[in-house]
Coordinates of C-alpha atoms in Angstrom, one line a residue:
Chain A
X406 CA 44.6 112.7 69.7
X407 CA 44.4 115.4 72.3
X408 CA 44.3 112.5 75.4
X409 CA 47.7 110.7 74.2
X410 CA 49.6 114.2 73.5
X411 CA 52.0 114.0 76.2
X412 CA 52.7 110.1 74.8
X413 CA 53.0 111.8 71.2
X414 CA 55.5 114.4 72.8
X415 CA 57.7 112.6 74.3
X416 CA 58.0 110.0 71.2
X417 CA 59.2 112.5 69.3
X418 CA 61.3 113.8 72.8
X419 CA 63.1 110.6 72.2
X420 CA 63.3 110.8 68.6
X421 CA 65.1 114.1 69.0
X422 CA 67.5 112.5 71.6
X423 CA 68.5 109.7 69.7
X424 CA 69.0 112.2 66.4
X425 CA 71.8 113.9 68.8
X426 CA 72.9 110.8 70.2
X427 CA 74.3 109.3 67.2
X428 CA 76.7 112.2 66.9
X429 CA 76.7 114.4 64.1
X430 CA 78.1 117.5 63.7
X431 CA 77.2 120.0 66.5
X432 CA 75.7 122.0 64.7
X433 CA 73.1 119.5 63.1
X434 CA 73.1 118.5 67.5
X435 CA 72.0 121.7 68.0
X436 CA 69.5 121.8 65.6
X437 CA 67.9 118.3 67.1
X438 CA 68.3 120.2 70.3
X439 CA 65.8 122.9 69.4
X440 CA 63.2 120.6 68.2
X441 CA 63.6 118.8 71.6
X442 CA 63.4 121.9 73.7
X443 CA 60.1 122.7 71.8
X444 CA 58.6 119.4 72.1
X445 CA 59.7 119.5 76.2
X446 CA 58.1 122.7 76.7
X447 CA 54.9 121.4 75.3
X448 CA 54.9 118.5 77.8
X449 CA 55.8 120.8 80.3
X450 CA 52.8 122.9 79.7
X451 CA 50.3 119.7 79.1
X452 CA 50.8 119.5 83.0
X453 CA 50.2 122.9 83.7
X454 CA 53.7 124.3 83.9
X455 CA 53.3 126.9 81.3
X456 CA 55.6 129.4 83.5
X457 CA 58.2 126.6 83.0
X458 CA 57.4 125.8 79.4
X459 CA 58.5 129.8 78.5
X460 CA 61.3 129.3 80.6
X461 CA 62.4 126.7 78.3
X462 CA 62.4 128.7 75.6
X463 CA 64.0 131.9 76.5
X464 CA 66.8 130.7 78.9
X465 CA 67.5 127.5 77.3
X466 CA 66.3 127.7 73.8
X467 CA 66.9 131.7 73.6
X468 CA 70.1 132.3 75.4
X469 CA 72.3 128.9 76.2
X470 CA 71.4 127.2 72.6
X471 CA 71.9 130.6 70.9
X472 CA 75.7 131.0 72.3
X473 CA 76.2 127.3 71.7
X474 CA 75.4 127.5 67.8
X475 CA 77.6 131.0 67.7
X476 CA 80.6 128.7 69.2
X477 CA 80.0 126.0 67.4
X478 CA 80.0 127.8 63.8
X479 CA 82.5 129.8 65.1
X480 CA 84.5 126.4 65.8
X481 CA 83.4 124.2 62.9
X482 CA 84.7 122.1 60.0
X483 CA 84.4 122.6 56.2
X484 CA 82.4 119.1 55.8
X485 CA 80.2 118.5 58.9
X486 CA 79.1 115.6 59.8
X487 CA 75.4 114.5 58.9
X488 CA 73.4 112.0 59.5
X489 CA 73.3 110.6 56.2
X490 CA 76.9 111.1 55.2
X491 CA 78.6 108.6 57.9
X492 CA 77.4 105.1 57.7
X493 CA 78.3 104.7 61.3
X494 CA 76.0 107.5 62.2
X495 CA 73.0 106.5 60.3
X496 CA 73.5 103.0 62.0
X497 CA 73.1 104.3 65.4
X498 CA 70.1 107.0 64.7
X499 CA 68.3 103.8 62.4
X500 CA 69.3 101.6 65.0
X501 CA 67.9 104.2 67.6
X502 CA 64.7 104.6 65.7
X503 CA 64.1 101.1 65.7
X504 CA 63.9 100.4 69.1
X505 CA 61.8 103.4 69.7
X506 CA 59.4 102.3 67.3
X507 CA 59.3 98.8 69.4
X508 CA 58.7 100.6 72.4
X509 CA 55.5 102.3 71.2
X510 CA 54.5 99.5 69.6
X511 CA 54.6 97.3 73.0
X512 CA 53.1 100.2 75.0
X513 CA 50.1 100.6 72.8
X514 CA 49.4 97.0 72.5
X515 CA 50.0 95.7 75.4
X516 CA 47.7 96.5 78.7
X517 CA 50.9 96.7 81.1
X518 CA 54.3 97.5 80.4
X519 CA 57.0 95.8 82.8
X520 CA 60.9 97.3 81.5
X521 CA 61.9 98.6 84.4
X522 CA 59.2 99.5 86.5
X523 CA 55.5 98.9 85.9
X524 CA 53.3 101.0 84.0
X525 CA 50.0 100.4 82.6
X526 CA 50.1 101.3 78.8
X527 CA 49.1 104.7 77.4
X528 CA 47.2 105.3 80.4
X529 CA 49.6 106.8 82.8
X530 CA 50.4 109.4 79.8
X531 CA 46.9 110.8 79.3
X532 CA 46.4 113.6 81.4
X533 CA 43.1 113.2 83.5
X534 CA 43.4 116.2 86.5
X535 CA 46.9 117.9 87.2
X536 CA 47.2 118.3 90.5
X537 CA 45.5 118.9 93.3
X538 CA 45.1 122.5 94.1
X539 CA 42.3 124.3 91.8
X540 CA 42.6 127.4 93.6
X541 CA 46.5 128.3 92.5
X542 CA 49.1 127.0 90.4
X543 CA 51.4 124.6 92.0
X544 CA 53.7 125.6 89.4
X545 CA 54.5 128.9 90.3
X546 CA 54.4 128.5 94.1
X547 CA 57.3 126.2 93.5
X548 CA 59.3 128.5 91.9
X549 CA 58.0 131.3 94.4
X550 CA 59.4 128.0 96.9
X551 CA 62.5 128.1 95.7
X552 CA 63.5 131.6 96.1
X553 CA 62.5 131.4 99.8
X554 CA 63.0 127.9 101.4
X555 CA 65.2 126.7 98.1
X556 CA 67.7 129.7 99.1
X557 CA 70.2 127.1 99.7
X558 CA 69.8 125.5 96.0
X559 CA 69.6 128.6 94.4
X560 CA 73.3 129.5 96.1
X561 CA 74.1 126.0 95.4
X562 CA 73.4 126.0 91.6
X563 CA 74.8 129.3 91.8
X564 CA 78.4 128.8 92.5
X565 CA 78.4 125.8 90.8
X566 CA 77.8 127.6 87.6
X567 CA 80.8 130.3 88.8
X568 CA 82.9 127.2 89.1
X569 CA 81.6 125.7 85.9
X570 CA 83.1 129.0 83.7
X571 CA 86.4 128.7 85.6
X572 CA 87.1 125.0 84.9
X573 CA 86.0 125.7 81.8
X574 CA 88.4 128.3 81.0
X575 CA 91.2 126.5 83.1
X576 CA 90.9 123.5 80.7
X577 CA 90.6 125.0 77.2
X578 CA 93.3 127.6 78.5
X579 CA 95.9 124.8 77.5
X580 CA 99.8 125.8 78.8
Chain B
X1456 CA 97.8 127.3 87.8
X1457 CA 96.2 131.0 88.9
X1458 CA 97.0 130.1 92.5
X1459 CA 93.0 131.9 93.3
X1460 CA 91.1 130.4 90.9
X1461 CA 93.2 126.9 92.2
X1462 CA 92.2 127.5 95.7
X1463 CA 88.5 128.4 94.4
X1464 CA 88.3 125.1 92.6
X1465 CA 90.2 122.8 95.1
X1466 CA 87.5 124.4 97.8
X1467 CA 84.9 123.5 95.4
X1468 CA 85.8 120.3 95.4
X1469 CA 85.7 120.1 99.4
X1470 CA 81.8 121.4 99.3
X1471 CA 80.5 119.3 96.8
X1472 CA 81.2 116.3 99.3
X1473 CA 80.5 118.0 101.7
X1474 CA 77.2 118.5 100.5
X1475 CA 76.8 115.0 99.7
X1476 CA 78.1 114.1 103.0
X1477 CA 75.2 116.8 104.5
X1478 CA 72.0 116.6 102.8
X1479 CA 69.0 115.0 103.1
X1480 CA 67.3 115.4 100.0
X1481 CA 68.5 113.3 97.1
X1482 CA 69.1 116.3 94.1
X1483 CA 71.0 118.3 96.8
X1484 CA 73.2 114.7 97.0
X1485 CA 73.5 114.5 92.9
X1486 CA 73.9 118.2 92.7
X1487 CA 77.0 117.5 94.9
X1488 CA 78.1 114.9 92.7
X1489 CA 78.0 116.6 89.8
X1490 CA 79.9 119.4 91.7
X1491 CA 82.8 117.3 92.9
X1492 CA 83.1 116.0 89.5
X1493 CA 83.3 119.1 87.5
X1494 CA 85.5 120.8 90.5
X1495 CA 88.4 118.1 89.8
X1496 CA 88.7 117.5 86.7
X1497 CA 91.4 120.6 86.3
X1498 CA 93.0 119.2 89.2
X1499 CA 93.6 115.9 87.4
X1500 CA 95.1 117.8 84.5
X1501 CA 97.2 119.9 86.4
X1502 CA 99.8 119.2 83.8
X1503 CA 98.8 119.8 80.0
X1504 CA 100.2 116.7 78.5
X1505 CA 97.9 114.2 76.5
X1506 CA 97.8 111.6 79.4
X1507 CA 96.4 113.6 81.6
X1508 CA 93.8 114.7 79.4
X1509 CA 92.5 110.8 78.1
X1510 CA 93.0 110.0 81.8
X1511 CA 90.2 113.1 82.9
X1512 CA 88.2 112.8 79.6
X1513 CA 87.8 108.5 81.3
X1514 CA 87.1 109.5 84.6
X1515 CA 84.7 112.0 83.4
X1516 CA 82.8 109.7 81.3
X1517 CA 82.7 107.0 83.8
X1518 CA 81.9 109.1 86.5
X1519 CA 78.9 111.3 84.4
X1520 CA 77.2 107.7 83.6
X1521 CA 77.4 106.8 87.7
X1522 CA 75.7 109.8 88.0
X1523 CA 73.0 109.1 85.5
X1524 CA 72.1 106.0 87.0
X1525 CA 72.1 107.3 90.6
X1526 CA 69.5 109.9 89.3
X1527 CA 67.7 107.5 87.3
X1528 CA 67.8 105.1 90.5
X1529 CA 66.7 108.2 92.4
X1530 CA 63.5 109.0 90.0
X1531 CA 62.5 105.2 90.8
X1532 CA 62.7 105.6 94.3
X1533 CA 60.5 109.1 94.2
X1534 CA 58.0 107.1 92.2
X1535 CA 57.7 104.4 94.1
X1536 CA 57.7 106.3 97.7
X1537 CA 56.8 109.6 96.9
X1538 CA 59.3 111.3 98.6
X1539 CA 62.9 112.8 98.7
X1540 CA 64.2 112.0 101.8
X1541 CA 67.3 110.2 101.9
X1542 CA 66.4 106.9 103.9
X1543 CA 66.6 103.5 103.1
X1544 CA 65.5 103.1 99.3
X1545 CA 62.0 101.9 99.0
X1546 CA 62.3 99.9 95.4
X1547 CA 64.3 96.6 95.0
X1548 CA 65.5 97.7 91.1
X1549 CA 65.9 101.2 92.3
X1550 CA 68.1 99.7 95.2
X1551 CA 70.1 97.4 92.5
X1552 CA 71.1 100.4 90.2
X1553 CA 72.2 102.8 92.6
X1554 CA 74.2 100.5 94.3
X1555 CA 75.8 99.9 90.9
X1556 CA 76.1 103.7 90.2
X1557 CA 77.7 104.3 93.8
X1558 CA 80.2 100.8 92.7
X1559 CA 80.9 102.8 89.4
X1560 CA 82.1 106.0 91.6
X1561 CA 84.4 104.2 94.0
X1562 CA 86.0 101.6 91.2
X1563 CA 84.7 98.4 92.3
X1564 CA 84.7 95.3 89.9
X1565 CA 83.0 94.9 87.4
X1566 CA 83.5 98.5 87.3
X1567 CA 87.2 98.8 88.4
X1568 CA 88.7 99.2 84.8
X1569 CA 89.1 102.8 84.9
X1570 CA 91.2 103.3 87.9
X1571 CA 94.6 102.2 87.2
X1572 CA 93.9 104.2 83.6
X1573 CA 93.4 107.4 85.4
X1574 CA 96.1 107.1 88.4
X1575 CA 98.2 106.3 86.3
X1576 CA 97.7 109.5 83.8
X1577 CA 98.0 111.8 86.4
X1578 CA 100.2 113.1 88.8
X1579 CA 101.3 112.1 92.6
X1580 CA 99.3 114.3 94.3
X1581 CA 96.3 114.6 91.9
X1582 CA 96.2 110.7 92.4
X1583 CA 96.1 111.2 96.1
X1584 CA 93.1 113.2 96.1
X1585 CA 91.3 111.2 93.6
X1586 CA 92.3 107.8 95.5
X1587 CA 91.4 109.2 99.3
X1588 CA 88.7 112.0 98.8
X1589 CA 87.0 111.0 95.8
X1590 CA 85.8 107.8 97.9
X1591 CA 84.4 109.9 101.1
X1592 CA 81.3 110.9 98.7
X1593 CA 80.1 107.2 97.4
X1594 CA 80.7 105.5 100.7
X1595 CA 78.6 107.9 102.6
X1596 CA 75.8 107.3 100.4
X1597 CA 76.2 103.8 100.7
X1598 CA 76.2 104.1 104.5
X1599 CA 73.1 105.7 104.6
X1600 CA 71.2 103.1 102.2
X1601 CA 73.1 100.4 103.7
X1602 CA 69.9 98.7 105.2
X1603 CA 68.0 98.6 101.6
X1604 CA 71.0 97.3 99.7
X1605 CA 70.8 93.7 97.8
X1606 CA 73.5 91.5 100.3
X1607 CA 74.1 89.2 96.5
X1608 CA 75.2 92.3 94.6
X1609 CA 77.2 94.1 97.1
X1610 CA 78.8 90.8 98.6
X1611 CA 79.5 89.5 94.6
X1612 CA 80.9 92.6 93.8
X1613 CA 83.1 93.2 97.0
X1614 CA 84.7 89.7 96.6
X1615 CA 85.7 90.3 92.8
X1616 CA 87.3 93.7 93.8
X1617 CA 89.5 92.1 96.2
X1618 CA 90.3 89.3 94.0
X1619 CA 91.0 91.8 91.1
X1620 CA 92.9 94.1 93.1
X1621 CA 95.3 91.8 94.2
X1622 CA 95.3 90.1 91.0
X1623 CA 95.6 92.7 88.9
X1624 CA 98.2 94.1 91.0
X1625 CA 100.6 91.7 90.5
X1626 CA 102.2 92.6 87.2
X1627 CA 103.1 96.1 88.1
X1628 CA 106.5 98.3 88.3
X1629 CA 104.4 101.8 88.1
X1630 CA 104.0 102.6 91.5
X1631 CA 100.1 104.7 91.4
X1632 CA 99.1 101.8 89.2
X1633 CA 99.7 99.5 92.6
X1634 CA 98.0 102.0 94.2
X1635 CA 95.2 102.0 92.2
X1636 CA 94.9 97.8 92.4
X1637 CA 95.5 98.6 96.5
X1638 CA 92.6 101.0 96.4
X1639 CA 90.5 98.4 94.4
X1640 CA 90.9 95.6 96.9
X1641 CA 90.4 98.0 100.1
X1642 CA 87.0 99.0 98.6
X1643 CA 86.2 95.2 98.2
X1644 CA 86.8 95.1 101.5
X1645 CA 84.6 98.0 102.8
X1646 CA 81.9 97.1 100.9
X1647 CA 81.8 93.4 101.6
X1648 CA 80.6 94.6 105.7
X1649 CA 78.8 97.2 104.8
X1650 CA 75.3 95.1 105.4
X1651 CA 76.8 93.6 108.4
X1652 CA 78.0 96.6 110.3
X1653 CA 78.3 99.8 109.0
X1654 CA 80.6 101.3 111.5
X1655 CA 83.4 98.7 110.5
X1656 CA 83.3 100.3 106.8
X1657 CA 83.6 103.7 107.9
X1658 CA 86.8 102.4 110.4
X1659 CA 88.2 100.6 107.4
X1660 CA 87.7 103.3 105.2
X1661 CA 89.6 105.7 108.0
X1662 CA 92.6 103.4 108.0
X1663 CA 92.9 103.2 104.6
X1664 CA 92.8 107.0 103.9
X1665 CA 96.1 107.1 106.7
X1666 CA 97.5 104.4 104.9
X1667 CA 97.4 105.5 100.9
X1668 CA 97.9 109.1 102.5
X1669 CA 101.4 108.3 103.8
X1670 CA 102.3 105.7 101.2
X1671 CA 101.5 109.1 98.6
X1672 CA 103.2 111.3 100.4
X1673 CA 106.7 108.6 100.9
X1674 CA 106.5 108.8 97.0
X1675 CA 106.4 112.6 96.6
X1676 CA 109.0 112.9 99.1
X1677 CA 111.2 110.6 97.1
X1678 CA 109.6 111.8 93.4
X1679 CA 109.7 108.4 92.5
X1680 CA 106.9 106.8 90.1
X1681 CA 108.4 103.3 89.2
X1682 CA 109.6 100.7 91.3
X1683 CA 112.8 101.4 90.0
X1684 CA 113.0 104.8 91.6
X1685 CA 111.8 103.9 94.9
X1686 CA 115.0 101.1 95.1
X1687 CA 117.2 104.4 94.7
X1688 CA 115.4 105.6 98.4
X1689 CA 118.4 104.5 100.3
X1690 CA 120.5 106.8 98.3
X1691 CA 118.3 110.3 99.1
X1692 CA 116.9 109.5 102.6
X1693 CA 118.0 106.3 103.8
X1694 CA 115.3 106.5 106.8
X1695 CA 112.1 106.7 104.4
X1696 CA 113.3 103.0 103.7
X1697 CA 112.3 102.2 106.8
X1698 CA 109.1 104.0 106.3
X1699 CA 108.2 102.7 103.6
X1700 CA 108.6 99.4 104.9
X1701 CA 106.1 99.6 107.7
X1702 CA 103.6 101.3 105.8
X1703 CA 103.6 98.9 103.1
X1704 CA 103.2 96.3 105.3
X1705 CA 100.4 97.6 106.6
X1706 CA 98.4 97.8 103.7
X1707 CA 99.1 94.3 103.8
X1708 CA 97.6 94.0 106.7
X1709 CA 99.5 92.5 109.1
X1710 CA 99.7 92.3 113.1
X1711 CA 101.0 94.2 115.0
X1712 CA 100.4 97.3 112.5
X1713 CA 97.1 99.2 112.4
X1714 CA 96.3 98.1 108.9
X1715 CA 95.4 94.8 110.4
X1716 CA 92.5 96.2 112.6
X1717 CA 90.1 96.7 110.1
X1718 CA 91.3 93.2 108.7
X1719 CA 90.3 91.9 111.8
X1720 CA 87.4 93.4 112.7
X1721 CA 85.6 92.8 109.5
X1722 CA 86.9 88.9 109.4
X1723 CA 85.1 88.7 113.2
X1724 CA 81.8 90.3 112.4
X1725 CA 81.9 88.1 109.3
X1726 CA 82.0 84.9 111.0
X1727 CA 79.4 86.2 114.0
X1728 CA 77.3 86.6 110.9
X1729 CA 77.4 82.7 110.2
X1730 CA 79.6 83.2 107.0
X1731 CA 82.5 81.2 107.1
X1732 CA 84.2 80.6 103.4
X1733 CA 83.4 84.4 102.6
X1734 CA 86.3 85.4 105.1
X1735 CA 88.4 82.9 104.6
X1736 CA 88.4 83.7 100.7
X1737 CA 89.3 87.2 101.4
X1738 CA 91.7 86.7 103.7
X1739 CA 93.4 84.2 101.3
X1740 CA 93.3 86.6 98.3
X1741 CA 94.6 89.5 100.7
X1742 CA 97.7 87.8 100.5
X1743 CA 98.0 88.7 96.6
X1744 CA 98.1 92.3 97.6
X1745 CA 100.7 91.8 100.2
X1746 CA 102.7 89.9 98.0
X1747 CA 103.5 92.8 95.6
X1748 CA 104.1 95.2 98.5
X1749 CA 106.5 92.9 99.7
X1750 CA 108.1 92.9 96.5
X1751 CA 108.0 96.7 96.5
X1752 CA 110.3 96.5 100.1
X1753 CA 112.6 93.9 99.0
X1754 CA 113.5 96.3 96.2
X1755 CA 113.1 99.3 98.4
X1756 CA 114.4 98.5 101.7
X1757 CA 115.6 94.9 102.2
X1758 CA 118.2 94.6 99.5
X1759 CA 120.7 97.0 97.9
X1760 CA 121.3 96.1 94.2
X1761 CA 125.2 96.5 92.9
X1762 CA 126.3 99.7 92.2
X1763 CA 129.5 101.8 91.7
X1764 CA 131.0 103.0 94.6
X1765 CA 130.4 106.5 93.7
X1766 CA 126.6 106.4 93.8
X1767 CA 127.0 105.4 97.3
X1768 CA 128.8 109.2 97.8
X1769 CA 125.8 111.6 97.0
X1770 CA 126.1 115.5 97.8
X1771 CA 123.1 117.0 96.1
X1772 CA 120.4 116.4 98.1
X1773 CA 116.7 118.0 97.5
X1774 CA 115.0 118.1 100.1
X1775 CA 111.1 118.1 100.3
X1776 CA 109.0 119.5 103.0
X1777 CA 105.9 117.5 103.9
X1778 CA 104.0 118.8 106.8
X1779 CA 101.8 115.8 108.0
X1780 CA 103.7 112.7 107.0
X1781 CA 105.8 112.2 111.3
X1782 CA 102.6 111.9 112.5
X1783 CA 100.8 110.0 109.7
X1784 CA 103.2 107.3 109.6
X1785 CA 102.9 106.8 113.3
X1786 CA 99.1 107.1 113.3
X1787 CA 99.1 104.4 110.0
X1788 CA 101.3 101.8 112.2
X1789 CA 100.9 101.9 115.8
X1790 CA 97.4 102.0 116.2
X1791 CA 96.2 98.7 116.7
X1792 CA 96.7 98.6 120.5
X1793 CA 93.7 101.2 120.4
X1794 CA 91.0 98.4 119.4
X1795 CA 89.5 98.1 122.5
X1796 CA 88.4 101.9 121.7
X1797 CA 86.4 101.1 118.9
X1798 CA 83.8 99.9 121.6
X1799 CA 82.9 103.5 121.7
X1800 CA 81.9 103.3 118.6
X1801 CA 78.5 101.5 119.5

């Protein structure tokens, strides 16, 4: 089991996805969203990002997905939404489920998988060697990289989360 | 608006195409993108009425899922090449989808159905920077992967959009609805010599920005928003009839006006390319667009309908400042004598 991890992860990556998808009620969203972030930091970390994989979980999991849930209970409705209670919604996750299921089921039977590009069944998930440096981690020189030659993206991303709170507040602000 | 935070997010909206415009590495392109995108949408609801908040909830959505494929048609392309240099895309079905996302972004058929929706749901001068800047961004892209792009997409799609545009253009009195069909059937246009010549899509898509710019700013002057209102132009400032008649037609495109230069140019590199009944169907379906323009001057400037005598006497008069629009009209009619300039060009 420990070769076709990553595949296992990111089945249940798209599991998660497709419980959000079908729109329940944010906070059931966020919940889904928490078992995703879990499941991405473990593939993360399968190839060797383990810096990244923590990351994950305190900045996204630990502070963005904690003021989302405060917000969205402080914002919610006396009946929410769940998957069970809305036909609709159970359609879509079912329907969502379904075709994940096919999926795995081609990939593992079938020596070469053609959707959009070509891959060759489970093989391109099992993680043989990560890389090619075995004297440092790649991982960390990147984000060491983008501190230093990434200056640009890092004022990039920067201001465009500045801007992101102001049009925020500009559209909720109303007249 | 908070006239700071206005300027902060109207500049924001200037450097995320600019960074598209700029960069050579694909994320810094989406990341623009996604900037531009989240920069206007409080520019399209300017005013806090429902319309204008369905009609940026629709261009949000369409725009987000253009984005989704160009970064899903950007992963392909980094598989398949192992790189992130922007050059010409290495993958056939990575080529194919984000041609379709950059079609999505500029409103081309079969992707056009959201642009009347949200010009129309906005105001004048919001639908003036969604219709002229908004398009800077996607067409540069599509400039620089213009050798990789598949000719039976882009041609297919660039012939509906003209035939749409001037179709769909027909049956309208609201005034940014026409321009939203005018802006459709330009882009069909641009696209459909964008294999062929790259530089003619980048003159076409400079004409056209004069054009809708002074056409946007005629409107504003005269704050009108039907067709209706425009006839009423010879009461408030009977010269803008005039105006508004040579701009109109040329967006239509004809001689001796600059908006048939690009016409021109893109019918003769057609036909050096050896494609005969492409041209000849788009000039033939350009003449659906310049049928509802000249409806719009008959109304306008050619005919006065009946009224009362006192309507003809008006003394309040409000009076509108707009900076650029002497020298844009100008510029938008009286260039085509410069074509032997475009030699430079090369």
């Amino acid at each position: 089991m420990m070769t076709y991890i990553v595949f296992i992860l990111s089945v249940i990556f798209v599991i998660s996805f497709v419980g959000f998808s079908s729109k329940p009620s944010p906070i059931y969203g966020g919940l889904v969203l928490i078992v995703s972030g879990g499941v991405g930091c473990g593939i993360i970390m399968n190839f060797g990002g383990s810096f990244l994989g923590l990351m994950v979980f305190l900045i996204y999991l630990g502070g963005m997905l904690v003021v989302f849930g405060y917000t969205t209970a402080m914002a919610t409705e006396q009946y929410p939404e769940v998957w069970v209670s809305n036909t609709t919604v159970m359609g879509v996750f079912l329907l969502g489920l379904l075709m994940e299921v096919m999926l795995v089921l081609y990939v593992l039977k079938s020596e070469e998988v053609g959707v959009v590009f070509k891959f060759s069944g489970v093989g391109d998930w099992a993680i043989y060697d990560t890389g090619d440096s075995e004297v440092f981690s790649e991982e960390i020189m990147g984000v060491a990289a983008l501190y230093s030659y990434g200056a640009w993206v890092v004022i990039v991303t920067g201001w465009s989360l500045l801007v992101g709170v102001l049009v925020i507040l500009e559209v909720t602000r109303g007249d | 608006m908070n006239p700071l935070i206005f300027t902060t997010i109207l500049m924001t909206v200037l450097l995320g195409t600019m960074i598209v415009m700029m960069s050579s590495h694909w994320l810094m392109i989406w990341i623009g993108f996604e900037m531009n995108l989240l920069a206007i949408i409080p520019i399209l609801m300017k005013k806090y009425n429902p319309r204008t908040m369905e009609a940026s909830t629709k261009y949000f959505l369409t725009q987000a899922t253009a984005s989704m494929l160009l970064m899903m048609a950007i992963i392909i392309n980094l598989m398949h090449s192992g790189q992130w240099t922007i050059t010409k895309v290495f993958n056939p079905t990575a080529s194919i989808i984000m041609t379709s996302a950059l079609a999505m972004k500029l409103g081309l058929t079969p992707f056009h159905f959201w642009v009347p929706e949200v010009t129309q749901g906005i105001s004048l001068t919001s639908g003036l920077i969604l219709l002229t800047w908004q398009k800077l961004a996607p067409m540069s892209i599509l400039y620089q992967i213009s050798p990789s792009i598949n000719l039976n997409i882009l041609l297919t799609m660039a012939v509906l959009s003209i035939l749409v545009g001037g179709w769909g253009g027909l049956n309208q009195t609201q005034l940014r609805k026409i321009m939203a069909y005018s802006s459709i059937a330009h882009m069909g246009w641009m696209t459909a010599v964008l294999v062929y010549s790259p530089t003619l899509t980048m003159l076409n898509m400079l004409i056209y920005i004069m054009m809708t710019l002074t056409m946007f700013m005629l409107f504003i002057h005269s704050s009108s928003t039907t067709t209706l209102s425009l006839s009423h132009t010879w009461n408030k400032t009977p010269l803008t009839t005039t105006l508004i008649l040579i701009t109109l037609l040329s967006m239509g495109g004809l001689p001796p006006l600059s908006g048939f230069m690009p016409k021109w140019m893109i019918i003769q590199e057609l036909t050096k390319n050896s494609s005969i009944i492409l041209p000849t169907l788009m000039a033939i379906m350009a003449l659906l667009n310049l049928y509802f323009y000249m409806r719009l001057t008959y109304s306008t400037s050619l005919t006065m309908f009946p009224s009362t005598n006192n309507m003809k006497m008006k003394w309040q008069f409000e009076t509108k400042r707009i900076t650029l629009l002497p020298p844009l009209i100008v510029m938008s009619s009286l260039l085509l004598p410069l074509t032997p300039m475009l030699s430079i060009l090369d």
